[in-house]
Coordinates of C-alpha atoms in Angstrom, one line a residue:
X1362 CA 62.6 29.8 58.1
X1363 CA 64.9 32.3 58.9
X1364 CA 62.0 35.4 58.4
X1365 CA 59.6 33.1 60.5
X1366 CA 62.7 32.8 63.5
X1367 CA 63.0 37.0 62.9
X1368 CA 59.5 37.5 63.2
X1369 CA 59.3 35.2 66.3
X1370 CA 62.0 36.9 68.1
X1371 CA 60.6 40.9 67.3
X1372 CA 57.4 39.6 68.3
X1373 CA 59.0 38.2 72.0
X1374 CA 61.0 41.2 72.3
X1375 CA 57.5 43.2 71.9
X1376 CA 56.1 41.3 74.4
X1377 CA 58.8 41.8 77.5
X1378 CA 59.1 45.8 76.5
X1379 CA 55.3 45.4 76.6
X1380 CA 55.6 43.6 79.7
X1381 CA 58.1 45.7 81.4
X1382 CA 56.3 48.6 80.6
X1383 CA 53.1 47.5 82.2
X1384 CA 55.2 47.1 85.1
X1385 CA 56.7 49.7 85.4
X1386 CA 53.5 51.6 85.4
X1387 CA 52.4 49.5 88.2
X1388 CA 55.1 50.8 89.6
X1389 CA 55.2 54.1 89.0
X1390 CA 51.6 54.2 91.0
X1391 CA 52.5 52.6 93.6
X1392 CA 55.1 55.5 94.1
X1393 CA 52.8 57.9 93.9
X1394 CA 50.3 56.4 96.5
X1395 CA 53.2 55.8 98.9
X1396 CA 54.1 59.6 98.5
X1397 CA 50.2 60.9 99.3
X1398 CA 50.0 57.8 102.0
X1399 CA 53.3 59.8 103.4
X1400 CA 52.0 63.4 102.8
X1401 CA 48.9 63.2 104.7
X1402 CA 49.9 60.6 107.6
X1403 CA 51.8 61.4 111.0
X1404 CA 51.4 63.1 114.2
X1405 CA 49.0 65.6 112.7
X1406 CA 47.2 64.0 110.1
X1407 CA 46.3 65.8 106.6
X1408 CA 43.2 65.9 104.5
X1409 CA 44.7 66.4 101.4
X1410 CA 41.5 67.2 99.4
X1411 CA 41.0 69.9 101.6
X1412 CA 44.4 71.4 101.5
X1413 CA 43.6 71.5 97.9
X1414 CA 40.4 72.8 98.0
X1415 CA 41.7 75.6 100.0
X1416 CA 39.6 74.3 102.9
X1417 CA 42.5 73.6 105.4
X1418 CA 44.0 75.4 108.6
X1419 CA 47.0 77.5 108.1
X1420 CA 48.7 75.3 110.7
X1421 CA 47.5 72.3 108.0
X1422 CA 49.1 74.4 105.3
X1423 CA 52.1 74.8 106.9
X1424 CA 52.5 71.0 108.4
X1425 CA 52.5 69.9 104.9
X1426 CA 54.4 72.8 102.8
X1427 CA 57.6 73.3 105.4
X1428 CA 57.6 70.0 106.9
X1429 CA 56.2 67.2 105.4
X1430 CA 56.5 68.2 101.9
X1431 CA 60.4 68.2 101.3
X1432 CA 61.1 65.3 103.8
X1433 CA 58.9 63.3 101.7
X1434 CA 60.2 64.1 98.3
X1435 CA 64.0 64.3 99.4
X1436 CA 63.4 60.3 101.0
X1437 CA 62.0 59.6 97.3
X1438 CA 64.4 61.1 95.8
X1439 CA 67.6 59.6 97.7
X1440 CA 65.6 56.4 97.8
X1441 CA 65.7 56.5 94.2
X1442 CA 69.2 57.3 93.3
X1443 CA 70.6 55.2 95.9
X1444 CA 68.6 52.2 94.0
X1445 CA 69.5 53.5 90.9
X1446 CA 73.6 53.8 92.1
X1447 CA 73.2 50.4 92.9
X1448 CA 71.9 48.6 89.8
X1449 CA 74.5 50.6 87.9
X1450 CA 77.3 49.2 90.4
X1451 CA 76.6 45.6 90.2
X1452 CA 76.4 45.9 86.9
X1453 CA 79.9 47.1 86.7
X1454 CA 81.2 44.9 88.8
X1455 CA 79.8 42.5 87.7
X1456 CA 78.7 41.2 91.2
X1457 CA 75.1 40.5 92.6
X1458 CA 76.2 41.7 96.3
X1459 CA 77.5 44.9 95.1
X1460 CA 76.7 48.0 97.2
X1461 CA 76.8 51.8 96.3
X1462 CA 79.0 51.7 99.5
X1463 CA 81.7 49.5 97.5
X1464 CA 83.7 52.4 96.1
X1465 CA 84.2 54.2 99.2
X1466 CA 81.9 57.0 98.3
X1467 CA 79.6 56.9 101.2
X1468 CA 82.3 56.4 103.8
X1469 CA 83.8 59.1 102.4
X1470 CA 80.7 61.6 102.5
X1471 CA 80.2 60.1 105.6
X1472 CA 83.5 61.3 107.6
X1473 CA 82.8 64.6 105.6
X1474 CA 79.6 65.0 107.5
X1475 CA 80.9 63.8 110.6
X1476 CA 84.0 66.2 110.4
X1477 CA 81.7 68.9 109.9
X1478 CA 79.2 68.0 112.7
X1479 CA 82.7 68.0 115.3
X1480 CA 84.1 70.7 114.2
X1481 CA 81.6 73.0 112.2
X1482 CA 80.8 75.0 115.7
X1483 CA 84.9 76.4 115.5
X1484 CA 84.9 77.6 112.1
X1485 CA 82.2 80.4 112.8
X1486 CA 80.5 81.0 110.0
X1487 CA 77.7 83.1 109.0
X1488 CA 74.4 81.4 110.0
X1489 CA 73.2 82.1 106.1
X1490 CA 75.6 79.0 105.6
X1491 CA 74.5 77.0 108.2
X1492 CA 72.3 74.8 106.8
X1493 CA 74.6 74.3 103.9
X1494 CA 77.9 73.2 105.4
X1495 CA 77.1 69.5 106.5
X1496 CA 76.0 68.6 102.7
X1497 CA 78.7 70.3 101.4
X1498 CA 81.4 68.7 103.6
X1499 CA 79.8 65.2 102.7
X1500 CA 79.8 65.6 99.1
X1501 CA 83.2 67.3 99.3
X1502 CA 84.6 63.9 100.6
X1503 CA 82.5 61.7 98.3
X1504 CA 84.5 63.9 95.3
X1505 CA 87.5 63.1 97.3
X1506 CA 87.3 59.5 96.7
X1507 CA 86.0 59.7 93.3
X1508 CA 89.1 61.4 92.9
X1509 CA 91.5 59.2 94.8
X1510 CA 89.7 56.2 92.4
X1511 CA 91.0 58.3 89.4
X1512 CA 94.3 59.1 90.8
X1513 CA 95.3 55.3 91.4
X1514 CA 93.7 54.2 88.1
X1515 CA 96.1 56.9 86.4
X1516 CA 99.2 55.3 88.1
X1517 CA 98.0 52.0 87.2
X1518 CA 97.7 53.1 83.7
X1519 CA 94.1 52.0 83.2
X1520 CA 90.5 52.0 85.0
X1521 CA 90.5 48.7 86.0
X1522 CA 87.4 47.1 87.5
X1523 CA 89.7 45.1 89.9
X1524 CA 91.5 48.8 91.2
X1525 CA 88.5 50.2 91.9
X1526 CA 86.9 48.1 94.3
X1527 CA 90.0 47.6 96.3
X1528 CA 90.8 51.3 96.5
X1529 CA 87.1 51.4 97.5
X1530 CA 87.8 49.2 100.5
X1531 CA 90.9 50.8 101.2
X1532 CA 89.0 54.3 101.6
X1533 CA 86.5 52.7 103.5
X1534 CA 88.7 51.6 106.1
X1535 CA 90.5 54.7 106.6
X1536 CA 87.1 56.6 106.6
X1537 CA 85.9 54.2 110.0
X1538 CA 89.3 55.3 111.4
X1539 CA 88.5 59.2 111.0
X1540 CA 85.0 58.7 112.1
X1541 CA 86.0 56.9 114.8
X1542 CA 88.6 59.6 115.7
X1543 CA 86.1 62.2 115.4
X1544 CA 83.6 60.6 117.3
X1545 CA 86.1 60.1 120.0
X1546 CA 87.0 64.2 119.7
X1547 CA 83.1 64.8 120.1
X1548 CA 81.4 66.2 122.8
X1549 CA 77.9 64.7 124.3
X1550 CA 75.6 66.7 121.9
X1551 CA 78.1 66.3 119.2
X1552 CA 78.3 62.5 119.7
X1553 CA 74.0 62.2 120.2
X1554 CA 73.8 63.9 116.5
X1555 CA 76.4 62.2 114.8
X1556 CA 75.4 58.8 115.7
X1557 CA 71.8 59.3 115.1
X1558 CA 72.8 61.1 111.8
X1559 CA 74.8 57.8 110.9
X1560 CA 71.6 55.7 111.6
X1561 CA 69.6 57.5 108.6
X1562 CA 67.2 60.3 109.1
X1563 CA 65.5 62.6 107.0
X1564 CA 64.6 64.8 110.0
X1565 CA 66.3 67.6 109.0
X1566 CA 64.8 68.1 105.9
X1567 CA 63.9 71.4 104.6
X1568 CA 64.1 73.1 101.2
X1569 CA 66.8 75.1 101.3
X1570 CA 68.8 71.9 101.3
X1571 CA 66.5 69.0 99.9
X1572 CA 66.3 71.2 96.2
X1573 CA 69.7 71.6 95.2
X1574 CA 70.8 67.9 96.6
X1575 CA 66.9 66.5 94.9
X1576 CA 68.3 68.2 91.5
X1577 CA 71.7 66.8 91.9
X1578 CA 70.6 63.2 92.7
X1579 CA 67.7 63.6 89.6
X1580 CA 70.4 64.8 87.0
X1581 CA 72.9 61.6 87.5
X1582 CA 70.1 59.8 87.7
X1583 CA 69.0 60.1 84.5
X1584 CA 72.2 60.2 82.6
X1585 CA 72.9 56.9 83.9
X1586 CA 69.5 55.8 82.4
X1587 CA 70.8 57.2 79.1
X1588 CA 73.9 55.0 79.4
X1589 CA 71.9 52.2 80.4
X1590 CA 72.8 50.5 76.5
X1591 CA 76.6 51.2 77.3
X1592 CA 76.1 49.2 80.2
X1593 CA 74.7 46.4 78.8
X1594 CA 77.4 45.7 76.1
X1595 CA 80.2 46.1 79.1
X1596 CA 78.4 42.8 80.5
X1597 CA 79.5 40.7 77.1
X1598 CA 83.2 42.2 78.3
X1599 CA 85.3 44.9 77.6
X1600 CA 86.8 44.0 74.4
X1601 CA 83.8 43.0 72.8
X1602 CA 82.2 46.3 74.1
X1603 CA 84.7 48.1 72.7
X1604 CA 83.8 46.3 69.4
X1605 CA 80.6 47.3 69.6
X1606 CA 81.3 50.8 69.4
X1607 CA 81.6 51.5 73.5
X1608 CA 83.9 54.2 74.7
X1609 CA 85.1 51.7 77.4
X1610 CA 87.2 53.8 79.6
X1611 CA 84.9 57.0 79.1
X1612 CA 81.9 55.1 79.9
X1613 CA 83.5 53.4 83.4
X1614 CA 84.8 56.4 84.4
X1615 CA 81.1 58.3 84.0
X1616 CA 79.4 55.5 85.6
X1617 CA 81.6 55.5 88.8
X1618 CA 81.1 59.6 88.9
X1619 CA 77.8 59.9 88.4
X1620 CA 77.3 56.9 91.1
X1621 CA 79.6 58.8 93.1
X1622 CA 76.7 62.0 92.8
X1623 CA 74.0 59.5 93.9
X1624 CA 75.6 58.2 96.7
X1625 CA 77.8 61.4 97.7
X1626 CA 74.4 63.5 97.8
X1627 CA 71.8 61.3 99.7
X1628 CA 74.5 60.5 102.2
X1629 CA 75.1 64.4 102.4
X1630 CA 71.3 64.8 103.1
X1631 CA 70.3 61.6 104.9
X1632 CA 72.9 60.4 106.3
X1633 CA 74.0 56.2 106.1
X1634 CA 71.3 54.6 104.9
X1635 CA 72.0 50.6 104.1
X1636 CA 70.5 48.1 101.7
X1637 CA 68.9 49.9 99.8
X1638 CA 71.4 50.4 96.7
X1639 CA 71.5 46.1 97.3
X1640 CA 67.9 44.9 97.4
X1641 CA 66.3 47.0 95.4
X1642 CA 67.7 45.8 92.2
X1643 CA 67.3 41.9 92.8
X1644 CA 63.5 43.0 93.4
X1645 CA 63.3 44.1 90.1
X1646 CA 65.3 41.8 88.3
X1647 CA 62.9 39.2 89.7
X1648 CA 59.9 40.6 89.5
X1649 CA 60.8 43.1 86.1
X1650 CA 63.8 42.9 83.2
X1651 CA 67.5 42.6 83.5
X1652 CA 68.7 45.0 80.9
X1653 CA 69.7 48.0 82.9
X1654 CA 67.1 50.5 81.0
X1655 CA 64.1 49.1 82.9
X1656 CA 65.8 47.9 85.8
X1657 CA 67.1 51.3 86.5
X1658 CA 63.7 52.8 86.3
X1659 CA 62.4 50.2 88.1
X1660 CA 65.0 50.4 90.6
X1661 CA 64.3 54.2 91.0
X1662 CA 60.4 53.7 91.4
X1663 CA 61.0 50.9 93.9
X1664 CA 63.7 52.5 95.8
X1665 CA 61.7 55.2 95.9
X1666 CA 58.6 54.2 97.4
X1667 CA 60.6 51.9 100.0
X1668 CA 62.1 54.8 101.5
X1669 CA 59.1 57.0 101.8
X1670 CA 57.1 53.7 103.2
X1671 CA 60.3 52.7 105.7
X1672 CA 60.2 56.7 106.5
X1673 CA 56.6 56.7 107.6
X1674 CA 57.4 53.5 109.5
X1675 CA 59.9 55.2 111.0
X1676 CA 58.0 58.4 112.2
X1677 CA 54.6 56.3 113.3
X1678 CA 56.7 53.7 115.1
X1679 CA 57.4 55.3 118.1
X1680 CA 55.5 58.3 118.4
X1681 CA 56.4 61.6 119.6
X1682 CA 59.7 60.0 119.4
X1683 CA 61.7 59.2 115.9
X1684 CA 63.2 56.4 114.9
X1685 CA 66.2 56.2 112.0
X1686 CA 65.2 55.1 109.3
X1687 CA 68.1 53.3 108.7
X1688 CA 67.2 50.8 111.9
X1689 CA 64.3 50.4 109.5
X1690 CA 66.0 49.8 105.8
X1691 CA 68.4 47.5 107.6
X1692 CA 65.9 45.4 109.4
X1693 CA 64.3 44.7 106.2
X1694 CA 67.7 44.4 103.6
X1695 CA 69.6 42.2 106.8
X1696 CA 67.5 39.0 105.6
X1697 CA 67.4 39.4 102.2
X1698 CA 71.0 39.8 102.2
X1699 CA 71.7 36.6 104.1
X1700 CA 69.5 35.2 101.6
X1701 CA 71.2 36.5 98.3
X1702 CA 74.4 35.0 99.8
X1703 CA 72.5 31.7 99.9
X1704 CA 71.6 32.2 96.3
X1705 CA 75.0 33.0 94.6
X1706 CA 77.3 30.8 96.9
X1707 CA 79.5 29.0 94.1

């Protein structure tokens, strides 16, 4: 009997990797087509086939190589790791309606960015650095946090879950203060940019910045997959993932720095961008698995295709005009949050 109950149980858990990785197939086309529907649709639209062929205009060639090309891969990319940050997050927390946002990383980035936007014009630096100094202010203030998280855990004497998300708060409070002195310090130009910034836009994509930010966000991403097992044991508890052989503090404190990467480098690139880290991963615990190996690929293919699709909604829209994509990923999350509340009220 107890062979036949072994048997019965390999033979189920066979089925829902089976079944999770027919999905996640699925899936992973559905990315792809989303990133070829976003390639060759916009105010000039592309034949692919003949840009591969060689058949295509220079000014084709160009369209799709320096413009279309990285904005499409780097709204992928952040899509993905921002889904990806988020599964990991509620996870940790334990809590369905937590956000990658929680920790006070992206308001963090966030007033980096906006410092830099103010007051990048006075420091007068080389235009070879141009392009570079917004992301690196943003991800210089989501380290900042990740490293005010670690300093109060230290004084604490242990990285509590409970420490965490309140310093998170904390951080985020005193980041709407700065950005709100900044954007009082701005000028009219300076003010137009930072608030359309802080909407969500992948206007400003090009590759000098999308490649090291893409191979940032793509490296965390994929160590968090690896510690996807780790994660899983930390939801039976602390102590009895400590029993199971989890490095408990080594493993919280990688999870909230590598989610710091995600987060820290899409805002750096994109700017705020909302719901995303939230939705994404109830749509694929519905819809896919709950153990956090699938979900966080899942959540990456998902994530991903959402922010390509909501960027294309976002160029077509209002044509020759832009609109933020952010407008656009909160007019879809807004619901489904009010929702989710419904759905977990105790």
């Amino acid at each position: 009997m107890i062979f036949i109950r072994g048997v019965s149980r390999l033979v189920n858990e066979a089925q829902r990797e089976i079944g999770s990785g027919l999905k996640i197939f699925i899936l992973l086309a559905v990315c792809f087509a989303s990133v070829l529907a976003a390639l060759a649709i916009g105010g000039v639209s592309l034949s692919l086939s003949e840009i591969a062929l060689g058949e295509a205009t220079k000014l084709e060639v160009t369209v799709l190589s320096e413009i279309r090309a990285p904005r499409v891969i780097l709204a992928a990319t952040v899509g993905a790791s921002l889904a990806v940050a988020g599964a990991v997050l509620q996870g940790f927390f334990r809590n369905p309606l937590a956000d990658p946002g929680l920790i006070g990383v992206s308001g963090g980035a966030a007033l980096g960015a906006v410092a830099m936007i103010v007051l990048g014009s006075s420091l007068a630096l080389p235009d070879t650095f141009a392009p570079y100094t917004m992301p690196i202010a943003a991800i210089i203030g989501s380290l900042c946090v990740t490293a005010a998280l670690y300093a109060f855990s230290a004084y604490y004497g242990q990285f509590r879950i409970v420490t965490v998300l309140l310093v998170g708060i904390a951080i985020n409070a005193l980041s709407s203060v700065g950005i709100g002195i900044f954007q009082y310090l701005s000028n009219d130009a300076q003010l137009r940019s930072l608030i359309f910034w802080m909407m969500g836009s992948f206007g400003r994509a090009h590759w000098m910045t999308t490649v090291p930010c893409v191979l940032a966000m793509l490296s965390a991403v994929l160590v968090l997959i690896t510690k996807s097992n780790s994660l899983d044991k930390l939801q039976l508890g602390e102590n009895e993932a400590f029993h199971l052989g989890v490095d408990v503090k080594a493993t919280k404190r990688d999870l909230v720095l590598l989610s710091a990467i995600c987060v820290g480098a899409g805002v750096a690139v994109s700017g705020i961008i909302g719901f995303v880290g939230l939705i994404v991963p109830h749509i694929v615990r519905f819809t896919i698995a709950v153990r956090h190996k699938p979900l966080m690929i899942g959540s990456a293919l998902v994530g991903g295709s959402l922010m390509v699709l909501a960027d294309l909604l976002a160029r077509m829209v209002a044509l020759p005009a832009e609109v933020p994509v952010g407008l656009v990923t909160s007019a879809i999350g807004a619901p489904f949050f009010l929702w989710l509340i419904t759905k977990v009220r105790p």
